Short mmCIF file of C-alpha atoms and ligand atoms in Angstrom, two decimals:
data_model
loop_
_atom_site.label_atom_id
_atom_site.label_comp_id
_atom_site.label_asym_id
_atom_site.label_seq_id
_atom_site.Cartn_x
_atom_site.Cartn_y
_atom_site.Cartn_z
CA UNK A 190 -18.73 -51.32 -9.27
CA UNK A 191 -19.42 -51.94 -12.96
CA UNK A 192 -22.64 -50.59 -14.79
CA UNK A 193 -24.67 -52.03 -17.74
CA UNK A 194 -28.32 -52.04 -18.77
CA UNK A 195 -31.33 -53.81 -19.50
CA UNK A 196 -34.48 -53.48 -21.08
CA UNK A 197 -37.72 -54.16 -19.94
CA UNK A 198 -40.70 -53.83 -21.63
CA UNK A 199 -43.61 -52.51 -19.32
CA UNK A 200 -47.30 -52.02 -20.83
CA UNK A 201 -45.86 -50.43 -24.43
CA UNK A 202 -42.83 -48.87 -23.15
CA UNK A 203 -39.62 -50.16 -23.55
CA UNK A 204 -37.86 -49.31 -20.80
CA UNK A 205 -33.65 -49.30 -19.79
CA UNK A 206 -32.70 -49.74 -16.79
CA UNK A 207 -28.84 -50.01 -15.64
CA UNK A 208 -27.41 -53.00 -14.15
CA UNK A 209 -25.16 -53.03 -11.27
CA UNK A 210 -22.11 -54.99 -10.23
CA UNK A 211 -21.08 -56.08 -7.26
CA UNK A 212 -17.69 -57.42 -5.77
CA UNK A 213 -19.40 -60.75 -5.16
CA UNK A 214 -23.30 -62.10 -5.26
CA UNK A 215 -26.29 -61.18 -7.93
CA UNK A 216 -25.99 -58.17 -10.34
CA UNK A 217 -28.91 -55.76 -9.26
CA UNK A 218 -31.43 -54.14 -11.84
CA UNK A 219 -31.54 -50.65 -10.66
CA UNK A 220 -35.05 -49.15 -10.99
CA UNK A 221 -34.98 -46.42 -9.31
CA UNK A 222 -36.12 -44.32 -12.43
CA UNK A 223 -38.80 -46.82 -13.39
CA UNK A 224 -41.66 -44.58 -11.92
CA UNK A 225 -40.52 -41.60 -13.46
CA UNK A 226 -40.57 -43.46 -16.92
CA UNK A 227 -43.57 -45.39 -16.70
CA UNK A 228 -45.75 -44.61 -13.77
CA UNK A 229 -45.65 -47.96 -12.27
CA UNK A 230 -44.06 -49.53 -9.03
CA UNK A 231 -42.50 -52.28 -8.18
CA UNK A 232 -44.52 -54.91 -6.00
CA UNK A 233 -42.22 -57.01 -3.32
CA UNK A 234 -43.58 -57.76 -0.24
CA UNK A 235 -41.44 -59.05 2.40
CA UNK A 236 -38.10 -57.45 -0.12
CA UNK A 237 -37.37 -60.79 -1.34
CA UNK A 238 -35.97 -59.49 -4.35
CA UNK A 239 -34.88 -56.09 -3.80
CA UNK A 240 -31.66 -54.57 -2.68
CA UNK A 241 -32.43 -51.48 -1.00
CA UNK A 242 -28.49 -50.04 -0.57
CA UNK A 243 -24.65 -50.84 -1.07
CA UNK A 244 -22.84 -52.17 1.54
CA UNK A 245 -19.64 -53.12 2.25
CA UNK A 246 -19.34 -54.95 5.21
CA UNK A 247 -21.12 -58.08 5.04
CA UNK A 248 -22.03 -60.69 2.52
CA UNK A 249 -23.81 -63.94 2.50
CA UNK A 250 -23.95 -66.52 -0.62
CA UNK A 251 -27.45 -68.22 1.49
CA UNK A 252 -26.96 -70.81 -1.17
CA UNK A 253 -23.31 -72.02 -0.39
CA UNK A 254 -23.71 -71.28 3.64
CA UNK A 255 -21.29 -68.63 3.53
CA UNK A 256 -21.20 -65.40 5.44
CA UNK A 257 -18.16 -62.89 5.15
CA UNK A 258 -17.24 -59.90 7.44
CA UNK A 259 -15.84 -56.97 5.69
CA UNK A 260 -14.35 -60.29 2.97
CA UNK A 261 -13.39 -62.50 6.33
CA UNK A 262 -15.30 -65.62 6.68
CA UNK A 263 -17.06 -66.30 9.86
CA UNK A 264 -15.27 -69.13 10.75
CA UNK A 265 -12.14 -67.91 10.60
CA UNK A 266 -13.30 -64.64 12.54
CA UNK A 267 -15.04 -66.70 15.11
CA UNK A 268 -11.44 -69.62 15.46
CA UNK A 269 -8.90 -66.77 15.44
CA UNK A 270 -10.43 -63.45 17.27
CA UNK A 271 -12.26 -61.89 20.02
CA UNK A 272 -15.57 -59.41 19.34
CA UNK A 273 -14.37 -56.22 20.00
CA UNK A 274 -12.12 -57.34 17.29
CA UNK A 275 -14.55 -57.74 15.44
CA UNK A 276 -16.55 -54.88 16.31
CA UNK A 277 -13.44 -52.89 15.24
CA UNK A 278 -13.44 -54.58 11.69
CA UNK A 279 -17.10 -53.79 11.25
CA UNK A 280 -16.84 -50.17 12.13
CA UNK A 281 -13.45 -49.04 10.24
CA UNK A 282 -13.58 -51.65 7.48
CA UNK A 283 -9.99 -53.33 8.36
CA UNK A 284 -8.49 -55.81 11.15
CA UNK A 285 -6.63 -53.61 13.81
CA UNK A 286 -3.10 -54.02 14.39
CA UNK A 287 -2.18 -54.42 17.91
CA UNK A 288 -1.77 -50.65 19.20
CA UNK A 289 -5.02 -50.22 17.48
CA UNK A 290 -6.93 -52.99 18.80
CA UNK A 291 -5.31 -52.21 22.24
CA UNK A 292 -6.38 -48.41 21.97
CA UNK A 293 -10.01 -49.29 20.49
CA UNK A 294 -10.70 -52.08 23.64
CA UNK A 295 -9.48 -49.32 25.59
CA UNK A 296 -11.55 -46.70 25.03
CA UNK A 297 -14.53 -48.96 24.56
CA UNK A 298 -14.20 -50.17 28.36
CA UNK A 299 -14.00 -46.74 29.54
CA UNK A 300 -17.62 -45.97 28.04
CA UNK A 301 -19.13 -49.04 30.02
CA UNK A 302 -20.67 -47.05 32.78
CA UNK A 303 -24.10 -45.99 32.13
CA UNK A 304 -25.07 -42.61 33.77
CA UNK A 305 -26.30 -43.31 37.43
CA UNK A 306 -29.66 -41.93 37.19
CA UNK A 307 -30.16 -44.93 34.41
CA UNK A 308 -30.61 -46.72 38.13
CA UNK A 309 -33.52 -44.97 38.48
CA UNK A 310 -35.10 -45.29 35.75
CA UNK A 311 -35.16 -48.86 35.90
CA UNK A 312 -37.50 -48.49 38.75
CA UNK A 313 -39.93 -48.01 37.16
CA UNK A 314 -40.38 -51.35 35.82
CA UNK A 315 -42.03 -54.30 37.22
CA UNK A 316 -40.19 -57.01 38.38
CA UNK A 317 -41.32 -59.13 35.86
CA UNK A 318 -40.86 -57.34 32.74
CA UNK A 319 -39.29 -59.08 29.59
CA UNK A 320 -35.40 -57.48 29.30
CA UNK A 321 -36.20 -57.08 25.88
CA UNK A 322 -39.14 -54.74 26.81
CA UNK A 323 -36.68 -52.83 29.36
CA UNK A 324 -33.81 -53.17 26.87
CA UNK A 325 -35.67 -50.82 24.13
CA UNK A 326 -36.76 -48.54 26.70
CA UNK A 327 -33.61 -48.10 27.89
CA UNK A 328 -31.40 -47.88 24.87
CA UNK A 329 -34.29 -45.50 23.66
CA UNK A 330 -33.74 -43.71 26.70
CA UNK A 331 -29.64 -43.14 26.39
CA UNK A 332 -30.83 -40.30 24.02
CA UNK A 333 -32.37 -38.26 26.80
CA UNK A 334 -28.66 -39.00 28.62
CA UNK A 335 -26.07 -38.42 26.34
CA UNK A 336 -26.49 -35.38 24.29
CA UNK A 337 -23.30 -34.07 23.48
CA UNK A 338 -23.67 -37.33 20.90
CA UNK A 339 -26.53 -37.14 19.36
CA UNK A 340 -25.19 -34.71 16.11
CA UNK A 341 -25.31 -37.30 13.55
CA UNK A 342 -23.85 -34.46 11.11
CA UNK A 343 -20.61 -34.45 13.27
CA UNK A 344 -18.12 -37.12 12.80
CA UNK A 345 -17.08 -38.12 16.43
CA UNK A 346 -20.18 -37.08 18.23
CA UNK A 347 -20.89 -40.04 15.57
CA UNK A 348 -17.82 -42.35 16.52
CA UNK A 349 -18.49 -41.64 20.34
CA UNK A 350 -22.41 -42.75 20.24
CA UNK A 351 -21.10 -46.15 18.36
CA UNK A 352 -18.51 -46.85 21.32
CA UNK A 353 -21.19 -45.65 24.27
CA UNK A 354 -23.72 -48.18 22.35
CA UNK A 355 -21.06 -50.83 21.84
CA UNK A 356 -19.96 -50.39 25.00
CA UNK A 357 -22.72 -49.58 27.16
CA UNK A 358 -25.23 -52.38 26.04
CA UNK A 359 -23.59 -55.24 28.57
CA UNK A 360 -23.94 -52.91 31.15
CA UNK A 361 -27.66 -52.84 30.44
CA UNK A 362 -28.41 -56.07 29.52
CA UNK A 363 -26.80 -57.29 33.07
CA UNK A 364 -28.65 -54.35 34.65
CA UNK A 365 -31.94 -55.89 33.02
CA UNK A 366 -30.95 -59.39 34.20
CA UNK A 367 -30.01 -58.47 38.04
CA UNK A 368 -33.24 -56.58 38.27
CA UNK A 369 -35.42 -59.46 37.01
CA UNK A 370 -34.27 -61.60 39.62
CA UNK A 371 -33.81 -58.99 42.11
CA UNK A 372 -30.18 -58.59 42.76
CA UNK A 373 -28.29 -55.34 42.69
CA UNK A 374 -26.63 -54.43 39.97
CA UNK A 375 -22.57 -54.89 39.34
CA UNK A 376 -20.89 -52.24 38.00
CA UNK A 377 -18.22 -52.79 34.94
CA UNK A 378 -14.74 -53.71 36.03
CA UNK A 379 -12.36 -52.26 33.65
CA UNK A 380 -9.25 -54.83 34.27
CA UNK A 381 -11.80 -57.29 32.13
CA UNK A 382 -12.24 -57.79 28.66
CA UNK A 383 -15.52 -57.34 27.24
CA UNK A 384 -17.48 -60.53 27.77
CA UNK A 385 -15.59 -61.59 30.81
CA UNK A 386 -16.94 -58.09 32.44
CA UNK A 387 -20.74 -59.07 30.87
CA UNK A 388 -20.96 -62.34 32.70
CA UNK A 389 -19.47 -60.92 35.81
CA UNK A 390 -21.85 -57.94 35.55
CA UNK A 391 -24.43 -60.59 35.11
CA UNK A 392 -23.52 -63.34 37.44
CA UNK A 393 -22.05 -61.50 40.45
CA UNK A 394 -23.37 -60.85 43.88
CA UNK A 395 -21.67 -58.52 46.46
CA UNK A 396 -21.20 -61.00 49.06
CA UNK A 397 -18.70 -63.33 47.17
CA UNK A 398 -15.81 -62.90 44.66
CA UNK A 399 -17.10 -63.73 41.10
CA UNK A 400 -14.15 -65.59 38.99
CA UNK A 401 -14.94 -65.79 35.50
CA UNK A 402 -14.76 -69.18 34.24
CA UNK A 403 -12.59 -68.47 31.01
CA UNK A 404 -14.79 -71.15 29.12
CA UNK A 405 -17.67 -69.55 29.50
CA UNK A 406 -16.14 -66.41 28.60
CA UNK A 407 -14.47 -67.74 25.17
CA UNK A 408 -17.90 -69.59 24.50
CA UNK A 409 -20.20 -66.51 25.12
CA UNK A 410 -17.60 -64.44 22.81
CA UNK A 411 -18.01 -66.34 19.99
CA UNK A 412 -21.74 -66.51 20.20
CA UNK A 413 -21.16 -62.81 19.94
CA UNK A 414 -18.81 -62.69 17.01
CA UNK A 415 -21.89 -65.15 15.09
CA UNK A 416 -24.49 -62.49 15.84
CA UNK A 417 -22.53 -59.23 14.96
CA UNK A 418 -24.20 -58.79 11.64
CA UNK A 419 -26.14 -60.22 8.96
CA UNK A 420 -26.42 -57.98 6.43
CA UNK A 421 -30.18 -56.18 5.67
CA UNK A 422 -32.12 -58.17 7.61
CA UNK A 423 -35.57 -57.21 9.58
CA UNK A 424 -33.74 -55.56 12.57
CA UNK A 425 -30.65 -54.11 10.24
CA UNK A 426 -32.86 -52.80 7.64
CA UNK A 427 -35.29 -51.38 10.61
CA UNK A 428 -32.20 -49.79 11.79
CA UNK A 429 -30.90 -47.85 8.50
CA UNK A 430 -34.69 -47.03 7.87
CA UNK A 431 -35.19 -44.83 11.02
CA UNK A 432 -31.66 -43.56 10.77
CA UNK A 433 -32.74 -42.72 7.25
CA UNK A 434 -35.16 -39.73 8.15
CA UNK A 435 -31.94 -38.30 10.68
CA UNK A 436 -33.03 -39.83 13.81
CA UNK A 437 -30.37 -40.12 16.54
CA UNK A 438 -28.07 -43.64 16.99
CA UNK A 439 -29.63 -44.27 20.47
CA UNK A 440 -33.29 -44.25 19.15
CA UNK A 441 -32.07 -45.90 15.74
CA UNK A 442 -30.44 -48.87 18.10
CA UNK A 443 -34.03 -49.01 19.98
CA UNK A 444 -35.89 -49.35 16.93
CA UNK A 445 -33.49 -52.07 15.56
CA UNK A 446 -33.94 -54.18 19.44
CA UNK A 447 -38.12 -53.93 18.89
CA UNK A 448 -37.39 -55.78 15.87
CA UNK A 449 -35.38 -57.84 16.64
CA UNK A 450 -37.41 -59.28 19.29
CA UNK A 451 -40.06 -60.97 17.07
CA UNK A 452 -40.25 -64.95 17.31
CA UNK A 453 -39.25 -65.11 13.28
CA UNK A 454 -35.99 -63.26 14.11
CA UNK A 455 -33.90 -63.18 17.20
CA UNK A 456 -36.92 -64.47 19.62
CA UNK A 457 -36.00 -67.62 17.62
CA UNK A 458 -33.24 -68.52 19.76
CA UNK A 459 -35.71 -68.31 22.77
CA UNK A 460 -38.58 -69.97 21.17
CA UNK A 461 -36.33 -72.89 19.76
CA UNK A 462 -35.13 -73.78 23.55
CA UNK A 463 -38.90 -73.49 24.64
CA UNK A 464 -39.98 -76.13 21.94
CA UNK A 465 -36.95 -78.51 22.77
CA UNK A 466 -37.99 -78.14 26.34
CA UNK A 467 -41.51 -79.10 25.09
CA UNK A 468 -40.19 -81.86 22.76
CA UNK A 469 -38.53 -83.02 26.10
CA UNK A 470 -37.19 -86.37 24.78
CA UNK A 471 -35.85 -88.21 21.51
CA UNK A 472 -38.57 -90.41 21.31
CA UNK A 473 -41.18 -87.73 20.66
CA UNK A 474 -39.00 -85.94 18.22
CA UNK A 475 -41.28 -88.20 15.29
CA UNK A 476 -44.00 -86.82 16.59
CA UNK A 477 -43.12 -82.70 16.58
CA UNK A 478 -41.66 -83.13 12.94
CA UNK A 479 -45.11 -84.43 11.70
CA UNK A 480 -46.78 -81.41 13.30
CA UNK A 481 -44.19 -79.10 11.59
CA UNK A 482 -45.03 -80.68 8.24
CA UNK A 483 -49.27 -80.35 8.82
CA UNK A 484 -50.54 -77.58 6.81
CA UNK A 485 -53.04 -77.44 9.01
CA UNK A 486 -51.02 -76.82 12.54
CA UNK A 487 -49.56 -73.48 13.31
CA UNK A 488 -46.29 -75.01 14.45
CA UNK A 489 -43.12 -74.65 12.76
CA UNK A 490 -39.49 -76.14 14.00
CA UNK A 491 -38.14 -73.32 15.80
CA UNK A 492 -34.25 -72.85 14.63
CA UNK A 493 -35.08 -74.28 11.58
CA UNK A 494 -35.40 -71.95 7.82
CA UNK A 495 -33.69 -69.24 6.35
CA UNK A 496 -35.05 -66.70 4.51
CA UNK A 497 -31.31 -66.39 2.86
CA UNK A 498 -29.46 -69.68 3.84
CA UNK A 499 -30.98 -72.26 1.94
CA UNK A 500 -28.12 -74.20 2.81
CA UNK A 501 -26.70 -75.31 6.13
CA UNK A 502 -26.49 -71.97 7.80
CA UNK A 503 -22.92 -71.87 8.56
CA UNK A 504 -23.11 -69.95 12.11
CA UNK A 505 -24.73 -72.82 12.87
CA UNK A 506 -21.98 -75.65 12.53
CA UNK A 507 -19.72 -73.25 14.69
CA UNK A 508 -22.39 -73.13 17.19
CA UNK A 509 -22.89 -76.91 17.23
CA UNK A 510 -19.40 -77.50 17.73
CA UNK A 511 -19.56 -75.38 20.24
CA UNK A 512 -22.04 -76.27 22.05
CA UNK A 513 -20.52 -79.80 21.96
CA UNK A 514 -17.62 -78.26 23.69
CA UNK A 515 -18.74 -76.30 26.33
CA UNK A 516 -20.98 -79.46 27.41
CA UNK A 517 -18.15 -81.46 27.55
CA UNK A 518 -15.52 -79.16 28.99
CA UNK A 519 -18.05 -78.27 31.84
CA UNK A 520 -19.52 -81.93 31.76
CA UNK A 521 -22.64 -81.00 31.63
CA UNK A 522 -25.02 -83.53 30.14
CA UNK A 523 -28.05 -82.38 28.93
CA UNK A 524 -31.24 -84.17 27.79
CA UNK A 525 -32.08 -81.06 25.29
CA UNK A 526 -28.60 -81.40 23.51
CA UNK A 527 -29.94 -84.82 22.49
CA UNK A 528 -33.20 -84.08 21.46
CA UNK A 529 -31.88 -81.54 19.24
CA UNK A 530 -29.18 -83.98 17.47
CA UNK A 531 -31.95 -86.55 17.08
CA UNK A 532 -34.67 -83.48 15.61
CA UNK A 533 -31.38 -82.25 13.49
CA UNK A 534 -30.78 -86.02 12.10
CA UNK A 535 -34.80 -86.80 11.32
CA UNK A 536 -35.52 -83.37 9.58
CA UNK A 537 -32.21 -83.32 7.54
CA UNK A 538 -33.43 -86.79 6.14
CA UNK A 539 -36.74 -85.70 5.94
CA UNK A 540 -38.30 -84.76 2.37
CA UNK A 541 -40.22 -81.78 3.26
CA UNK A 542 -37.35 -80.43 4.67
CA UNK A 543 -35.30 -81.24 1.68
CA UNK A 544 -37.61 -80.41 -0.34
CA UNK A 545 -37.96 -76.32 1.23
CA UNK A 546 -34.04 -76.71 1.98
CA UNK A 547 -34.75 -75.94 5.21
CA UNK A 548 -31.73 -76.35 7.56
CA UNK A 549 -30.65 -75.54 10.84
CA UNK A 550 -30.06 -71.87 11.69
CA UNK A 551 -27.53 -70.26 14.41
CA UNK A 552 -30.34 -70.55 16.88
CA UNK A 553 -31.13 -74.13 17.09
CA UNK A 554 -28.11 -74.76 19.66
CA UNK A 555 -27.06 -71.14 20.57
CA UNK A 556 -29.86 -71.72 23.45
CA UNK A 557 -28.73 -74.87 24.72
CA UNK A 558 -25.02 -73.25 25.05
CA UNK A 559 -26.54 -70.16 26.98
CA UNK A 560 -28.41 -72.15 29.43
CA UNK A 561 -25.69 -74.08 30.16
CA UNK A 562 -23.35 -70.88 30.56
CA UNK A 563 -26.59 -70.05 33.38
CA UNK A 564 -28.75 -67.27 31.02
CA UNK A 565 -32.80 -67.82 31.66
CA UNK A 566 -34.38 -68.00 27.85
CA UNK A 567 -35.71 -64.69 28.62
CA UNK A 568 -32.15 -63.41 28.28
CA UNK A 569 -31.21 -64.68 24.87
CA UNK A 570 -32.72 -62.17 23.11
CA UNK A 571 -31.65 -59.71 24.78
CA UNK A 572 -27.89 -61.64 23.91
CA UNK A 573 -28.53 -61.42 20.56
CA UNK A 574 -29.37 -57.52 20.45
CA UNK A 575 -26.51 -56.92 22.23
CA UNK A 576 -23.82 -58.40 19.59
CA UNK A 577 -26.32 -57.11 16.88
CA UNK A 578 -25.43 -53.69 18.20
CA UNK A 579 -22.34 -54.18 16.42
CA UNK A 580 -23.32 -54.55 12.90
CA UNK A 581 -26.72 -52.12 13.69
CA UNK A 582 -23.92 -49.70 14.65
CA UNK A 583 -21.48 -49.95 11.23
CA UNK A 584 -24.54 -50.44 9.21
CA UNK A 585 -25.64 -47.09 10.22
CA UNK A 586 -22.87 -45.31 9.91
CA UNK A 587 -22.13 -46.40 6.30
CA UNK A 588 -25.68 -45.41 5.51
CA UNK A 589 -25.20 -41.73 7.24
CA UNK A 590 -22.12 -41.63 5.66
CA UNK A 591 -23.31 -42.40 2.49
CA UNK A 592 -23.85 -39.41 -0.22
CA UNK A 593 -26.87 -40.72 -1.98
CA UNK A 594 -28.50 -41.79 1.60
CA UNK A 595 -31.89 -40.13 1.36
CA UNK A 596 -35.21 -40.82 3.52
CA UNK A 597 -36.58 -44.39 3.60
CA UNK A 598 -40.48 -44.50 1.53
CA UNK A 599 -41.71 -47.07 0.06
CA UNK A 600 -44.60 -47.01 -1.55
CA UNK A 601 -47.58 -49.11 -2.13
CA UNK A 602 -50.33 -51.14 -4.23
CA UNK A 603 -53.57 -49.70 -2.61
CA UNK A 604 -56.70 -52.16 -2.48
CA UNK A 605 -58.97 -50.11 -0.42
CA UNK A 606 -62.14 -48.22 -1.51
CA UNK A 607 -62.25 -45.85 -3.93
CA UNK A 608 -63.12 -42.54 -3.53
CA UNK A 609 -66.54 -41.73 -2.38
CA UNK A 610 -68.33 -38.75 -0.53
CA UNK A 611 -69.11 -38.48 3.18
CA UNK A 612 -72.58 -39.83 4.29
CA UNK A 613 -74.14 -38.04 7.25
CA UNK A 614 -74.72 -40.12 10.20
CA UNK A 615 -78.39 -40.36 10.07
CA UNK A 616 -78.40 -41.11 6.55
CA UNK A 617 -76.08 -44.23 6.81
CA UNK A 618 -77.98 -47.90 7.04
N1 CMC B 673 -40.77 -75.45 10.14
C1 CMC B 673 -41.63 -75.98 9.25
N2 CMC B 673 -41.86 -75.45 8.02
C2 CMC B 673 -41.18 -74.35 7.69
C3 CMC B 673 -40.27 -73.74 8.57
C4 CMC B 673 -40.07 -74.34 9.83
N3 CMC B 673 -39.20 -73.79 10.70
N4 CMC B 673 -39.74 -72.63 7.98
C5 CMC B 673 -40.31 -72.55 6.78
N5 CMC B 673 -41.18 -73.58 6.58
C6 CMC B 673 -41.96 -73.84 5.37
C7 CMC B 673 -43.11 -72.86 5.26
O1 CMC B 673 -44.29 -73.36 5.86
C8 CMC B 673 -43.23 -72.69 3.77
O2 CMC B 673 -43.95 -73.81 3.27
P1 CMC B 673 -44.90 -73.65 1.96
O3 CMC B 673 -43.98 -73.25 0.84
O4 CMC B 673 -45.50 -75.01 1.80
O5 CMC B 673 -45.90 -72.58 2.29
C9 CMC B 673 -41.79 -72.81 3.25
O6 CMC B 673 -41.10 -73.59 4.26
C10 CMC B 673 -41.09 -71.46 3.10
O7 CMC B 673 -41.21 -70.73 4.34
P2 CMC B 673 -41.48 -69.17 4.45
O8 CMC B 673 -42.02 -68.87 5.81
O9 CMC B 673 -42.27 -68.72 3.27
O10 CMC B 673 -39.99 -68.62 4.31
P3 CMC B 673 -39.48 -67.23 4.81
O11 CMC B 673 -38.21 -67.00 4.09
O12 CMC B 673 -40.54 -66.18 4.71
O13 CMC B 673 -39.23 -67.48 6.38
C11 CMC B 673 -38.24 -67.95 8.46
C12 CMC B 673 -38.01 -67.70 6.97
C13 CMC B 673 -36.89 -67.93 9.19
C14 CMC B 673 -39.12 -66.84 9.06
C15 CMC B 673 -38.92 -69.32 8.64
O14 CMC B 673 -38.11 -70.33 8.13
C16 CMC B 673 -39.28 -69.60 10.10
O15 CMC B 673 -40.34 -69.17 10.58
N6 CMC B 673 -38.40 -70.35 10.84
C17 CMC B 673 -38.60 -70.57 12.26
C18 CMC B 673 -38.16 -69.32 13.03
C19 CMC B 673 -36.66 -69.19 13.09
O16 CMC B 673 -35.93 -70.15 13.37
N7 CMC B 673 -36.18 -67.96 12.86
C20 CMC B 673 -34.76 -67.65 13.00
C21 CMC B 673 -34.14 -67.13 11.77
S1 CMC B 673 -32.35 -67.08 11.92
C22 CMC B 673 -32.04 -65.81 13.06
C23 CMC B 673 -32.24 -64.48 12.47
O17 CMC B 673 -31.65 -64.20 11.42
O18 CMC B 673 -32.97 -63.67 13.08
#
């Protein structure tokens, strides 16, 4: 990483600040002395132009559609490998070679098991509880389970709480599942690979034998490989910041899932099925983009915008194409699949969408592919946290591991009162 300067000139002062270089993407203006030197703050709500660390594992150019993994694009990633590949690449920097990828999916399926009392603790939960609200309970609560991995200052406590997460989250997420609809839960089956086991964790019952349809399997992988990571975003950057004050993995993960949940983030994928659903045929697509444009109504075209990609986000196309093919392998025609293609065409040729570049995202068909592969909307979500785990996991790591890592605090422009003294109650009117 190169260094230069520039020099701004705040109130009177002219002040330098040093620029850094990247590999690829914008130079940053580094200003983390500007306080010191001038007794001001910066003011960016929402961080749309501030970097707050290095990285190096992934990049996005939101103006070209492109998104690299450790330097691999997505597509390739996505045509060529499976997501514990991937996982491995996020977490050590490099693709594995055979023995290593064999050794790394190895000990990743022997972590699968969650500790047997987890059983009980889903209990407590109503029946009808969103798995996102018993995901980041339970992730929260593999903390109070696994101890002897909760020493972020130790190396491999730290490598063995990123395999348990990466490894233990399908079990959960099918555990959440099976107790929504009341079925008992499957236990991991180590002679499958890793999304093979989550669907049969998810879509077997004891009274049959569950084959995994190897479609299904291939499809719901690379869904997985799309979500592994997307650099700081709300749930990522949620992530480092607990981690930041020395919080353990387990709770860090939690934190990162509560995020993630929110409708402008991964409840997109949930909310953009629900408004297809509602949009329920091409003919009143017209209609739904004319509400999306009104100032004056709330609604906004689920799946659709990027606060990076202003550009065709390009998890997207693979998840089109995808969708196309796992439809037409299984046969399955579905009335949603057109009303998004029809939404897609209008919008794309619309000028307010031009305009705001606003083009589809990964989760305007990722839900139409899941409820075809038999996931309720109330599981995608929890889909998306569990691939996210992934990049949540490397992301943290690289911060822990990072020697100028210190405690996450902003601060703030305050618009409140200004200081005044106490009135006694009596004397208030
Ligand atoms: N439909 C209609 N108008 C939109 C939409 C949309 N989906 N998205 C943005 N706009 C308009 C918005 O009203 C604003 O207009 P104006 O400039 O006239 O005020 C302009 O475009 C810029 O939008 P913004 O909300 O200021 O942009 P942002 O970068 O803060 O928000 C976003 C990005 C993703 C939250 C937003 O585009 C959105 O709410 N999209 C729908 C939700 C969604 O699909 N989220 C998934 C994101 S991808 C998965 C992930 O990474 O988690």
């Amino acid at each position: 990483m190169s260094a230069s300067a520039s020099t701004i000139i705040v109130g009177d002062k002219n002040v330098e600040l040093p620029i850094k270089t990247g590999t690829i993407g914008p130079d940053v203006v580094d200003i983390g002395k500007l306080y010191a030197q001038t007794g001001k703050f910066t003011f960016d709500p929402g961080f749309t132009s501030t970097a707050s660390c290095e990285s190096k594992i992934t990049y996005i150019d939101g103006d070209e559609g492109v998104l690299l993994y450790r330097g691999y694009p997505i597509e390739q990633l996505a045509e060529n490998g499976d997501f514990l590949e991937t996982a491995y690449l996020m977490l050590f920097g490099e693709l594995p070679s055979s023995a290593q990828k064999a050794d790394f999916d190895y000990r990743v399926t022997r972590h699968t098991m969650v500790h047997d009392q987890m059983n009980r603790f889903f209990q407590g939960f109503r029946r009808d509880a969103h798995p996102m609200a018993v995901m980041v309970a339970c992730v929260g609560a593999l903390s109070a389970f696994y101890h002897d991995s909760t020493d972020i200052s130790d190396e491999s406590q730290r490598m063995i709480a990123s395999l348990r997460m990466i490894a233990k989250m399908p079990t959960l997420a099918a555990m959440a599942y099976k107790y929504t609809i009341g079925q008992p839960f499957v236990y991991p089956k180590n002679d499958l690979d890793y999304t093979s086991n989550f669907l049969r964790m998810c879509f077997a019952v004891p009274c049959e034998e569950y084959v995994v349809n190897p479609i299904y399997a291939r499809a719901l992988d690379k869904i997985f490989i799309l979500h592994a990571d997307h650099e700081q975003n709300a749930s990522t950057s949620t992530v480092r910041l607990a981690g930041s004050s020395g919080a353990n993995p387990f709770a860090c993960i939690a934190a990162g899932i509560a995020c993630l949940w929110g409708p402008a983030h991964g409840g997109a994928n949930e909310a953009a099925l629900k408004m297809l659903m509602e949009i329920g045929h091409p003919e009143n697509v017209q209609k739904y983009v004319a509400k999306a444009k009104d100032k004056n109504d709330p609604f906004r075209l689920m799946g659709f915008g990027h606060r990076v990609y202003k550009n065709y986000d390009p998890r997207a196309r693979i998840m089109q194409k995808t969708t196309h093919e796992v439809l037409n392998e299984l046969g399955i025609k579905d009335d949603l699949l057109e009303v998004a293609v029809q939404l897609e065409k209008i919008a794309l040729e619309d000028e307010y969408f031009i305009e705001k570049k606003l083009y589809p995202n990964i989760d305007f068909y990722s839900g139409i592919t899941l409820k075809a592969l038999g996931f309720p909307t109330s599981m995608f979500t929890v889909l998306f946290a569990l691939a996210r785990t992934v990049g949540w996991i490397a992301q943290w790591a690289e911060m822990i591991e990072d020697p100028s890592q210190k405690i996450g605090r902003p601060r703030q422009l305050y618009i409140g009162p200004d200081r005044r003294d106490y009135t006694p109650i009596g004397q208030r009117s």
